[in-house]
Every structure is written in structure tokens, then in C-alpha cells.
Coordinates of C-alpha atoms and ligand atoms in Angstrom, one line a residue:
M1 CA 0.0 0.0 0.0
V2 CA 1.3 3.5 -0.9
R3 CA 0.8 5.7 2.1
C4 CA 2.3 8.9 0.8
S5 CA 2.8 10.9 -2.4
A6 CA 1.6 9.1 -5.5
A7 CA 4.3 7.9 -7.9
L8 CA 5.9 10.9 -9.4
S9 CA 7.1 10.7 -13.0
E10 CA 10.8 11.5 -13.5
A11 CA 9.7 14.7 -15.3
V12 CA 7.7 15.9 -12.3
R13 CA 10.6 15.0 -10.0
E14 CA 13.0 17.1 -12.1
N15 CA 10.5 20.0 -11.8
D16 CA 10.4 19.5 -8.0
R17 CA 14.1 19.7 -7.8
L18 CA 13.9 23.1 -9.4
G19 CA 11.6 24.2 -6.6
G20 CA 8.1 23.0 -7.2
D21 CA 5.5 22.5 -4.5
D22 CA 5.5 18.7 -4.4
M23 CA 8.9 18.2 -2.9
K24 CA 8.7 15.1 -0.7
G25 CA 11.0 14.2 2.1
V26 CA 10.9 10.9 4.0
I27 CA 12.6 10.8 7.4
V28 CA 13.1 7.3 8.9
G29 CA 13.6 7.2 12.7
G30 CA 11.7 9.5 15.0
G31 CA 14.4 10.2 17.7
W32 CA 15.7 13.7 18.3
A33 CA 17.6 13.7 15.0
G34 CA 14.5 12.6 13.0
C35 CA 12.2 15.1 14.7
S36 CA 14.6 17.9 14.0
A37 CA 15.3 16.9 10.4
A38 CA 11.5 16.7 9.8
L39 CA 10.9 20.2 11.1
S40 CA 13.9 21.6 9.2
A41 CA 12.8 20.1 5.9
R42 CA 9.2 21.2 6.5
K43 CA 10.4 24.8 7.1
Q44 CA 12.1 24.6 3.6
G45 CA 8.7 23.9 2.1
A46 CA 8.8 20.1 1.6
E47 CA 6.0 17.7 2.4
V48 CA 7.5 15.6 5.1
T49 CA 6.7 12.1 6.5
L50 CA 8.4 11.1 9.7
I51 CA 8.4 7.4 10.2
E52 CA 9.0 5.8 13.7
R53 CA 9.1 2.1 14.5
T54 CA 7.7 2.5 18.1
D55 CA 4.5 4.2 19.3
M56 CA 6.4 7.3 20.6
L57 CA 8.8 9.8 19.2
L58 CA 12.2 10.8 20.7
G59 CA 13.9 7.4 20.7
T60 CA 16.6 7.3 23.3
G61 CA 15.6 10.9 24.1
L62 CA 12.7 9.4 26.0
V63 CA 15.1 8.5 28.8
G64 CA 17.8 11.2 28.5
G65 CA 17.1 14.8 29.7
I66 CA 20.5 16.5 30.1
M67 CA 20.9 19.6 28.0
R68 CA 23.1 22.7 27.8
N69 CA 25.9 21.1 29.9
N70 CA 29.3 22.5 29.0
G71 CA 29.7 23.0 25.3
R72 CA 26.2 21.9 24.5
F73 CA 25.2 25.4 25.7
T74 CA 27.3 27.0 22.9
A75 CA 26.0 24.5 20.2
A76 CA 22.3 25.1 21.2
E77 CA 22.8 28.9 21.1
E78 CA 24.6 28.7 17.7
M79 CA 21.6 26.8 16.3
I80 CA 19.2 29.4 17.8
A81 CA 21.2 32.2 16.2
M82 CA 21.1 30.3 12.8
G83 CA 17.3 30.2 13.0
G84 CA 17.0 26.5 13.7
G85 CA 16.3 26.7 17.5
E86 CA 12.6 25.9 17.8
I87 CA 13.2 22.5 19.3
F88 CA 15.7 23.8 21.8
Q89 CA 13.3 26.5 22.8
R90 CA 10.6 23.9 23.4
I91 CA 12.9 21.8 25.5
D92 CA 14.0 24.9 27.5
Q93 CA 10.3 25.6 28.3
N94 CA 9.9 22.0 29.6
C95 CA 12.8 21.7 32.0
L96 CA 12.5 20.6 35.7
H97 CA 15.9 22.2 36.6
R98 CA 18.0 24.9 34.9
N99 CA 21.6 26.0 35.4
I100 CA 22.6 23.2 37.7
E101 CA 26.1 21.7 38.3
F102 CA 27.3 18.1 38.8
P103 CA 30.8 16.7 38.7
G104 CA 32.5 17.9 35.5
H105 CA 29.4 19.6 34.2
R106 CA 28.3 23.2 34.4
H107 CA 25.1 25.1 33.6
A108 CA 23.1 22.0 32.8
S109 CA 19.3 21.8 32.3
L110 CA 17.2 18.7 32.8
Y111 CA 14.1 18.2 30.8
N112 CA 11.1 16.3 32.0
V113 CA 11.3 13.0 30.2
A114 CA 7.7 12.1 30.9
T115 CA 6.1 15.2 29.3
M116 CA 8.6 15.9 26.5
E117 CA 7.4 13.5 23.8
P118 CA 3.7 14.5 23.6
L119 CA 4.8 18.2 23.5
I120 CA 7.2 17.6 20.5
K121 CA 4.7 15.4 18.7
K122 CA 2.0 18.1 19.0
F123 CA 4.5 20.7 17.8
L124 CA 5.5 18.7 14.7
L125 CA 1.9 18.0 13.8
E126 CA 1.0 21.7 14.1
K127 CA 3.9 22.4 11.7
G128 CA 2.4 19.9 9.2
V129 CA 4.7 17.0 9.6
D130 CA 3.0 13.7 8.7
I131 CA 3.9 11.3 11.6
Q132 CA 3.7 7.6 11.0
L133 CA 4.1 5.7 14.3
S134 CA 4.4 2.0 14.9
T135 CA 5.8 1.8 11.4
R136 CA 9.0 -0.1 10.9
I137 CA 10.9 0.3 7.6
D138 CA 12.6 -2.9 6.6
D139 CA 13.3 -2.4 2.9
V140 CA 14.3 0.1 0.2
E141 CA 13.6 0.3 -3.5
M142 CA 16.5 1.6 -5.5
E143 CA 16.7 3.2 -8.9
G144 CA 20.4 3.0 -9.6
T145 CA 22.1 4.9 -6.8
R146 CA 18.9 6.7 -5.8
I147 CA 16.3 5.6 -3.3
R148 CA 12.8 5.6 -4.8
A149 CA 10.8 4.3 -1.9
V150 CA 11.0 2.7 1.5
S151 CA 8.7 0.0 2.7
G152 CA 7.9 -1.9 5.9
R153 CA 5.0 -2.8 8.2
Q154 CA 2.5 -0.7 10.1
G155 CA 0.9 -3.2 12.5
G156 CA -0.1 -6.1 10.3
E157 CA -0.3 -4.0 7.1
K158 CA 2.4 -3.6 4.5
V159 CA 3.2 0.1 3.8
R160 CA 5.4 1.9 1.2
F161 CA 6.5 5.5 1.1
E162 CA 7.9 7.2 -2.0
G163 CA 10.0 10.3 -1.8
D164 CA 12.4 12.6 -3.6
V165 CA 14.9 12.6 -0.7
F166 CA 15.4 10.5 2.4
V167 CA 17.0 11.1 5.8
D168 CA 18.3 8.1 7.8
T169 CA 17.9 8.9 11.5
T170 CA 17.5 5.3 12.7
G171 CA 20.2 5.8 15.4
T172 CA 22.7 3.1 16.3
A173 CA 21.1 1.3 19.3
G174 CA 20.4 -2.4 19.4
P175 CA 18.8 -4.5 17.9
P176 CA 18.8 -7.2 20.6
G177 CA 21.2 -9.4 18.6
N178 CA 23.9 -6.7 19.1
C179 CA 23.0 -6.2 22.7
T180 CA 23.5 -9.9 23.3
K181 CA 26.6 -10.2 21.2
Y182 CA 28.4 -7.1 22.4
G183 CA 26.7 -6.3 25.7
N184 CA 24.9 -8.2 28.4
G185 CA 21.8 -9.2 26.5
C186 CA 18.5 -7.4 26.0
V187 CA 17.8 -5.5 29.2
M188 CA 14.4 -4.2 28.2
C189 CA 15.2 -0.6 27.5
I190 CA 12.9 2.1 26.2
L191 CA 13.5 1.1 22.6
R192 CA 11.3 -2.0 23.3
C193 CA 12.7 -4.1 20.3
P194 CA 10.9 -7.3 21.3
S195 CA 7.6 -5.5 20.9
F196 CA 8.2 -3.3 17.9
G197 CA 11.0 -5.1 16.1
G198 CA 14.7 -4.0 16.2
R199 CA 16.4 -1.0 14.5
V200 CA 16.8 -1.4 10.8
S201 CA 19.3 0.9 9.1
L202 CA 18.0 2.6 5.9
A203 CA 21.6 3.2 4.7
A204 CA 22.5 -0.4 5.1
K205 CA 19.4 -1.5 3.3
A206 CA 20.5 0.8 0.4
G207 CA 23.8 -1.1 0.2
V208 CA 26.0 1.3 2.2
K209 CA 28.8 -0.3 4.1
E210 CA 28.4 1.1 7.6
M211 CA 31.1 1.9 10.2
V212 CA 31.3 0.4 13.7
G213 CA 32.6 2.1 16.8
R214 CA 35.2 0.0 18.6
K215 CA 37.9 0.3 21.1
G216 CA 40.2 -2.7 21.4
D217 CA 38.1 -5.8 21.5
Q218 CA 34.9 -3.9 22.4
I219 CA 32.5 -3.4 19.6
G220 CA 30.1 -0.5 20.1
A221 CA 29.5 1.1 23.5
M222 CA 27.1 0.6 26.3
S223 CA 24.6 3.4 27.1
G224 CA 25.9 5.3 30.1
S225 CA 22.9 5.9 32.4
C226 CA 19.8 4.3 33.8
K227 CA 16.6 5.6 35.4
L228 CA 15.4 4.7 38.9
L229 CA 11.9 5.2 40.1
K230 CA 12.3 8.4 42.1
E231 CA 9.6 7.3 44.6
S232 CA 11.6 4.1 45.4
L233 CA 14.4 6.3 46.9
S234 CA 14.5 7.5 50.5
R235 CA 12.5 10.6 51.4
E236 CA 15.8 12.6 51.8
V237 CA 17.1 11.7 48.4
F238 CA 13.7 12.3 46.8
D239 CA 13.5 15.8 48.3
T240 CA 17.0 16.7 47.4
L241 CA 16.4 15.7 43.8
N242 CA 13.2 17.7 43.6
Q243 CA 14.7 20.8 45.2
K244 CA 18.3 20.8 43.7
G245 CA 18.0 18.5 40.7
V246 CA 21.2 16.6 41.8
A247 CA 22.0 14.1 44.6
V248 CA 25.6 12.9 45.0
I249 CA 25.9 10.0 47.4
P250 CA 29.3 8.5 48.3
I251 CA 29.4 4.8 47.6
P252 CA 30.2 2.7 50.7
P253 CA 33.3 0.4 50.2
S254 CA 31.0 -2.7 50.1
A255 CA 29.2 -1.4 47.0
K256 CA 32.1 0.0 45.0
S257 CA 32.0 -1.1 41.3
V258 CA 35.0 -1.4 39.2
G259 CA 35.9 -1.4 35.5
K260 CA 32.5 -0.3 34.1
L261 CA 33.4 3.1 32.8
S262 CA 35.6 2.0 29.9
T263 CA 32.7 0.5 27.9
K264 CA 30.5 3.5 28.4
A265 CA 29.1 5.5 25.5
C266 CA 29.2 8.6 27.5
Q267 CA 32.9 9.3 28.0
Q268 CA 32.0 12.7 29.4
Y269 CA 31.0 10.9 32.6
A270 CA 34.1 8.6 32.8
L271 CA 35.5 10.7 35.7
P272 CA 36.6 9.4 39.1
E273 CA 33.6 11.2 40.8
F274 CA 31.2 8.9 38.9
E275 CA 33.1 5.8 40.3
E276 CA 33.2 7.0 43.8
N277 CA 29.6 8.4 44.1
I278 CA 26.1 7.5 43.1
I279 CA 25.2 10.6 41.0
L280 CA 21.5 11.0 40.5
L281 CA 19.8 13.7 38.4
D282 CA 16.1 14.6 38.5
T283 CA 14.6 14.2 35.0
G284 CA 11.2 13.2 36.4
H285 CA 12.7 9.8 37.2
A286 CA 16.1 9.7 39.0
K287 CA 18.7 9.4 36.3
L288 CA 21.5 7.2 37.6
M289 CA 24.8 8.2 36.0
T290 CA 26.2 4.8 35.4
A291 CA 25.7 2.2 32.7
F292 CA 24.3 -0.4 35.1
Y293 CA 24.6 -1.3 38.7
P294 CA 23.6 -4.7 40.2
L295 CA 20.5 -4.1 42.2
E296 CA 21.5 -5.9 45.4
I297 CA 24.7 -3.8 45.5
L298 CA 22.9 -0.6 44.6
R299 CA 20.6 -1.2 47.6
Q300 CA 23.6 -1.1 49.9
V301 CA 24.0 2.7 49.1
P302 CA 22.3 4.9 51.7
G303 CA 19.0 6.2 50.3
C304 CA 18.8 3.5 47.6
E305 CA 17.7 0.6 49.9
N306 CA 14.4 0.1 48.0
A307 CA 15.6 1.3 44.6
R308 CA 14.0 -0.1 41.5
Y309 CA 14.8 0.4 37.8
E310 CA 12.5 2.2 35.4
D311 CA 14.9 2.1 32.4
P312 CA 16.2 -0.3 31.4
Y313 CA 14.0 -2.6 33.5
A314 CA 17.0 -4.9 33.9
G315 CA 19.4 -2.0 34.7
G316 CA 21.0 -4.2 37.3
V317 CA 22.4 -6.4 34.5
G318 CA 23.3 -4.1 31.6
N319 CA 22.3 -1.4 29.2
S320 CA 21.6 -1.0 25.5
M321 CA 24.5 -1.2 23.1
R322 CA 25.1 1.6 20.6
Y323 CA 27.4 3.0 17.9
I324 CA 27.1 -0.1 15.7
G325 CA 26.1 1.0 12.2
M326 CA 27.1 4.6 11.4
S327 CA 27.0 5.9 7.8
P328 CA 30.0 7.2 5.9
R329 CA 28.9 10.8 5.0
D330 CA 30.3 14.1 3.9
D331 CA 30.2 17.4 5.8
A332 CA 26.8 18.3 4.4
L333 CA 25.6 15.0 6.0
K334 CA 24.9 13.3 2.7
V335 CA 25.5 9.6 2.8
E336 CA 28.3 8.5 0.6
G337 CA 27.3 6.4 -2.4
I338 CA 23.6 7.2 -2.4
D339 CA 22.4 10.3 -4.3
N340 CA 19.4 11.2 -2.3
L341 CA 20.1 10.0 1.3
F342 CA 21.2 12.2 4.2
C343 CA 21.8 11.2 7.8
A344 CA 21.9 12.8 11.2
G345 CA 22.3 12.0 14.9
E346 CA 24.1 8.9 15.9
K347 CA 23.8 7.6 12.4
A348 CA 26.1 10.5 11.3
G349 CA 28.9 9.3 13.5
L350 CA 30.1 8.8 17.0
L351 CA 28.2 11.8 18.2
V352 CA 26.6 11.4 21.7
G353 CA 23.6 13.5 22.8
H354 CA 20.3 15.1 22.2
T355 CA 21.9 18.4 21.3
E356 CA 24.2 16.7 18.8
A357 CA 21.2 14.9 17.3
I358 CA 19.1 18.0 17.0
V359 CA 21.8 20.2 15.4
T360 CA 22.8 17.6 12.8
G361 CA 19.1 16.9 12.2
V362 CA 18.5 20.6 11.3
L363 CA 21.4 20.5 8.8
A364 CA 20.4 17.2 7.3
G365 CA 16.7 18.3 6.8
Y366 CA 17.8 21.6 5.3
N367 CA 20.3 20.0 2.9
A368 CA 17.9 17.3 1.9
V369 CA 15.5 20.0 0.5
R370 CA 18.4 21.8 -1.1
W371 CA 19.2 18.6 -2.9
I372 CA 15.7 18.4 -4.3
R373 CA 16.0 22.0 -5.5
R374 CA 19.4 21.3 -7.0
E375 CA 21.0 23.9 -4.7
K376 CA 24.5 23.6 -3.3
A377 CA 24.5 21.8 0.0
L378 CA 25.4 23.9 3.1
V379 CA 28.5 22.9 5.0
L380 CA 28.9 24.7 8.3
P381 CA 32.3 26.3 8.8
A382 CA 34.8 25.2 11.5
T383 CA 34.6 28.7 13.0
L384 CA 31.3 27.4 14.6
A385 CA 31.3 24.6 17.2
I386 CA 28.7 22.7 15.2
G387 CA 30.6 22.9 11.9
D388 CA 33.8 22.0 13.6
A389 CA 32.3 18.9 15.3
I390 CA 30.7 17.6 12.1
I391 CA 34.0 18.0 10.2
H392 CA 36.2 16.7 13.0
V393 CA 34.0 13.6 13.7
R394 CA 34.1 12.6 10.0
E395 CA 37.8 13.0 9.9
Q396 CA 38.3 11.0 13.2
M397 CA 36.1 8.2 11.9
G398 CA 38.5 7.7 9.1
T399 CA 41.1 6.6 11.7
E400 CA 41.4 3.5 13.8
A401 CA 42.1 5.6 17.0
G402 CA 39.2 8.0 16.2
L403 CA 36.7 5.1 16.1
G404 CA 37.6 4.4 19.7
Y405 CA 36.2 7.7 21.0
K406 CA 32.7 9.2 21.3
Y407 CA 32.3 12.9 20.6
T408 CA 30.1 15.4 22.4
F409 CA 30.0 19.1 23.1
S410 CA 29.5 18.2 26.8
G411 CA 32.9 16.7 27.7
S412 CA 35.8 14.4 27.0
V413 CA 37.9 14.8 23.8
Y414 CA 35.6 17.0 21.8
F415 CA 34.9 19.5 24.6
D416 CA 38.6 19.7 25.2
R417 CA 39.0 20.6 21.5
M418 CA 36.3 23.2 21.7
K419 CA 38.1 24.9 24.6
Q420 CA 41.5 24.7 22.8
R421 CA 40.0 26.3 19.7
G422 CA 38.3 29.0 21.6
L423 CA 34.9 27.7 20.5
Y424 CA 33.4 27.2 24.0
T425 CA 31.5 30.2 25.4
T426 CA 28.3 30.9 27.2
D427 CA 28.3 34.5 26.0
I428 CA 25.2 34.6 23.8
R429 CA 26.2 37.9 22.1
E430 CA 29.6 36.4 21.2
I431 CA 27.9 33.4 19.7
E432 CA 25.5 35.5 17.7
K433 CA 28.5 37.6 16.5
R434 CA 30.3 34.4 15.3
V435 CA 27.3 33.2 13.5
D436 CA 26.8 36.6 11.9
Q437 CA 30.5 36.7 10.8
A438 CA 30.0 33.3 9.1
G439 CA 27.1 34.9 7.2
L440 CA 24.7 32.3 8.7
A441 CA 22.4 34.4 10.9
G442 CA 18.9 33.0 10.5
V443 CA 19.9 30.6 7.7
F444 CA 17.6 27.8 8.8
A445 CA 14.7 30.2 9.6
K446 CA 13.6 30.6 6.1
Ligands
LIG1 C1 19.8 5.6 28.5 C2 20.3 6.8 27.7 C3 20.4 8.1 28.3 C4 20.8 9.2 27.6 N1 20.9 10.4 28.2 C5 21.2 11.5 27.5 C6 21.1 12.8 28.1 O1 20.7 12.9 29.3 N2 21.5 13.9 27.4 C7 21.9 13.8 26.1 O2 22.2 14.8 25.5 N3 22.0 12.5 25.5 C8 21.7 11.4 26.2 N4 21.7 10.2 25.6 C9 22.2 10.1 24.2 C10 21.1 10.6 23.3 O3 19.9 10.1 23.7 C11 21.4 10.1 21.8 O4 22.7 10.3 21.5 C12 20.5 10.9 20.8 O5 19.3 11.3 21.4 C13 20.4 10.1 19.6 O6 19.4 10.5 18.8 P1 19.1 9.8 17.4 O7 17.8 10.5 16.9 O8 20.3 9.9 16.5 O9 18.9 8.3 17.7 P2 17.8 7.5 18.5 O10 17.4 8.2 19.8 O11 18.3 6.1 18.7 O12 16.5 7.4 17.6 C14 16.4 6.6 16.5 C15 15.0 6.3 16.2 O13 14.8 5.5 15.0 C16 13.9 4.5 15.2 N5 14.1 3.5 14.2 C17 15.2 2.7 14.1 N6 15.0 1.9 13.0 C18 13.9 2.2 12.4 C19 13.2 1.8 11.3 N7 13.7 0.8 10.5 N8 12.0 2.3 11.0 C20 11.4 3.3 11.7 N9 12.1 3.8 12.9 C21 13.3 3.2 13.2 C22 14.1 4.1 16.6 O14 12.9 3.4 17.1 C23 14.4 5.4 17.3 O15 13.2 6.0 17.8 C24 21.3 9.1 26.3 C25 21.2 7.8 25.6 C26 20.7 6.7 26.3 C27 20.5 5.4 25.6

């Protein structure tokens, strides 16, 4: 069954590419990168269908919440100055805590993970994005090196979506086979693969040879945080979280864990403080800043005597595996080897984070529509943190050593680079000036 635009003849497609009204973009994967790409392409005048495998948008963003920590502040403000900041503004309005600090991290905001998804879904619908939930794409139809349509299942029904341009925002998490092979098995995380079917990469289906993050023998990386039911913690910890947003509890010697940090996706939290303390952040649930923690040992920590996991449900055993299956791409985020495929978020490289997914999503959605119009793709300059990160991560992924790192504006190797290059600042005027000097003020607004 064809769900979206009727088959377009080649002649009509050529017209569209010159700026007609029937430009059709199909975004596969409804995490932060996909939501952002969908909005960005829509703002450029395309008809946009956003396809998501599960029954909710936001993907791993359903259990995250940390924004604006360290260099993520700079990146968010750059995107706002470039006119692509609507999603950041909506997140800012839905934060439980703002401008908080925890070890190694300054001026962080924590969004409410429970209320974020419906708010973004409503916003995208108001903007005219066609959202197809519970729809898992599992095949592509090619015309030479161009994708003509994607197909899959929506419930029991077969569905097919044609488009002029496609964006792969399927992320890199799972599916359960990878979690079993490279991690500690399926731990029942928010991605709910057993119920909705696992991740399927659009680029891989189109024949692209994907890249795998690896360090030594470790393939991929384990997600770096869990969620505890806040109400299962002691009254004191519960109140501290509600009031301050952060609780730091020293781990008694009997409950010390060793050797978990090296496999973590979130290198920005691989600091001694995270080994010596239980660090909890209030995102609605209590975000436990470690990949996993055996429940019986966690319950030896003061205030956590009755703790229970909310995500993953088996957070005492392990966490989801990520960074398996990234697309080779250029700095405009076009996937190599396929004419009309762009990518963003984790799919675009070893980029960790909501902010990273949102900013690459804006660029991918924008360039996807420029591709239809036969306009030159926009590459953001290295004078901006976002441009530098996109270029730097692509370069690093071409090296064996570079594949062993994860990159985020919020810490570790990329935040160090930001500071060295003078890109990190929280001075909004300075950021606006930089964007202006690059000739990019409001570029994504139109
Ligand atoms: C537990 C956890 C906590 C985190 N906490 C934070 C945090 O606090 N702050 C932060 O900045 N970052 C955090 N991160 C990292 C951050 O969530 C991700 O790096 C970022 O959100 C990735 O976004 P994405 O859109 O690229 O991918 P994803 O979020 O993985 O989204 C991909 C989407 O594509 C869908 N999909 C896959 N295949 C198909 C298909 N074939 N058809 C249709 N749909 C498909 C998936 O269902 C999913 O919804 C966290 C990650 C995890 C796992």
C-alpha cells in the first residue's frame, strides 16, 4: 500500500528539484535527530513524512534529559542564532531544573522525560509533519544509486513511502542481537525491540557499508545511564532531587563497582567522581549516571535501599549497546554512495547526545530539501562549534584511533578541542556575532 505521495514521474521529479510545490522528504527514525530533520525540511517547504518504529517519538531521548551542559550550551545557542532553534526553545520551556552543576558539568538543564514526547509530537503535527508511528521500515527500492521508496510494516499492514529525498535517522542502538553479542543481552530498554522489532538501518538496506565504533576488542559502547523510580528512593534523596536536581551519594566500600566506565558510550562521565559516588539527576525519574549497577549492590547505598529500575528494566544487569552501524557521509551530511540520502544524529557518527542529534538533524533536513532543488549543500564552517564537530568527527572516523572515541560538546575529547580552539563560550552575544560573521544568521529560519 502506498501511504504517501503518489508515484511521481521522472519529469515531475525534475521539476520539483527546481523548486516545485510537491517536494517530498521521508525521514526514517523519530528520535531527536529525526524530529529535528523533519521540522527543518518542512520549514524549507517540503512535504515531510516522519516514520517511527515504536509508538512514541524521541527514541533514546525518552530517557535522557540533560541539555546545555558545558559546550552543549554553545551549540544550542549557535543553532538558535542560525534560526534552527525551535526544538531547543521547546525543551527549555519543559525543564525541571536549569543551570545546575554536577561533577565535571556546568550550567546543565534537565528536561522532564515524561512530558517531552507529547509536546514535541504536537508541535511537529502543528507544523504539518505527517507522523507515522508503529511503522518499521525494513526495505528500500532503488533506482540505480537513488532511493525511490522505503517499505515496511505498520501493524499487520504492508506500507510503502515514496519520496524525492530520504534522511536516515534510525540511530545506532540495538537491535537485541547486538546487545546480546556485544553487551549483556536485551535489558528491556525504552526502545522495546521485542515488541516493535529492532532497529533497521536505511543506509545499510540501500547497500551502504556502515562503520562500527570500537575500542580494542569492544564493539560499540554501552549506554551510560539508567533511570530509577524516584519514589523508590529515601525521602531525603527524593526531596534533594526535587529541590536541587542533583544528589551525590558516596558509595560505601562494600558497594564499589570497578571497570564499568571503559565501555560507556558517555565518555564525558568517565570521571573518578562517577566511580566514587552514586550521582542522581532529576529528569522526572532519578537518572543514575552509570551504565548499570547490580540491584543488590545498589541497595547497599544509603537512600537506595528500596531502589528499582525504570529504564532499562534490567538496569541491574546491563544497558543498550550503541554505535554499531554509522553511515559514511560528507560534511553536508549526505550519505556516501547514495544520491538522495542524508543522515543525522548517531547515524552520522560517534556523536553522543540530544543536542548533537538536534543540530545535525537541522542541517540534514535543510540540505535534503536543497538537494531536491538542486541547490548547493550547506557545509557549516569550522569557526562554529557545530561545523567543527561535524567535520572533526568525520575525519576522526577515518582513523582506527578515532573510532575508539565518542564525541560530544559536553565533555571528553571534543569539549577539550572546543576549549582549545576558543569555541566554547556561554556569552550569547559572542555566539551571535560568530554566526553573523560566518554569514549564517537566520539561515535555517527561512
Ligand atoms: C539511556 C540513555 C540516556 C541518555 N541520556 C542523555 C542525556 O541525558 N542527554 C543527552 O544529550 N544525551 C543522552 N543520551 C544520548 C542521546 O539520547 C542520543 O545520542 C541521541 O538522542 C540520539 O538521537 P538519534 O535520533 O540519533 O537516535 P535514537 O534516539 O536512537 O533514535 C532513532 C529512532 O529511530 C527509530 N528507528 C530505528 N530503526 C527504524 C526503522 N527501520 N523504521 C522506523 N524507525 C526506526 C528508533 O525506534 C528510534 O526512535 C542518552 C542515551 C541513552 C541510551
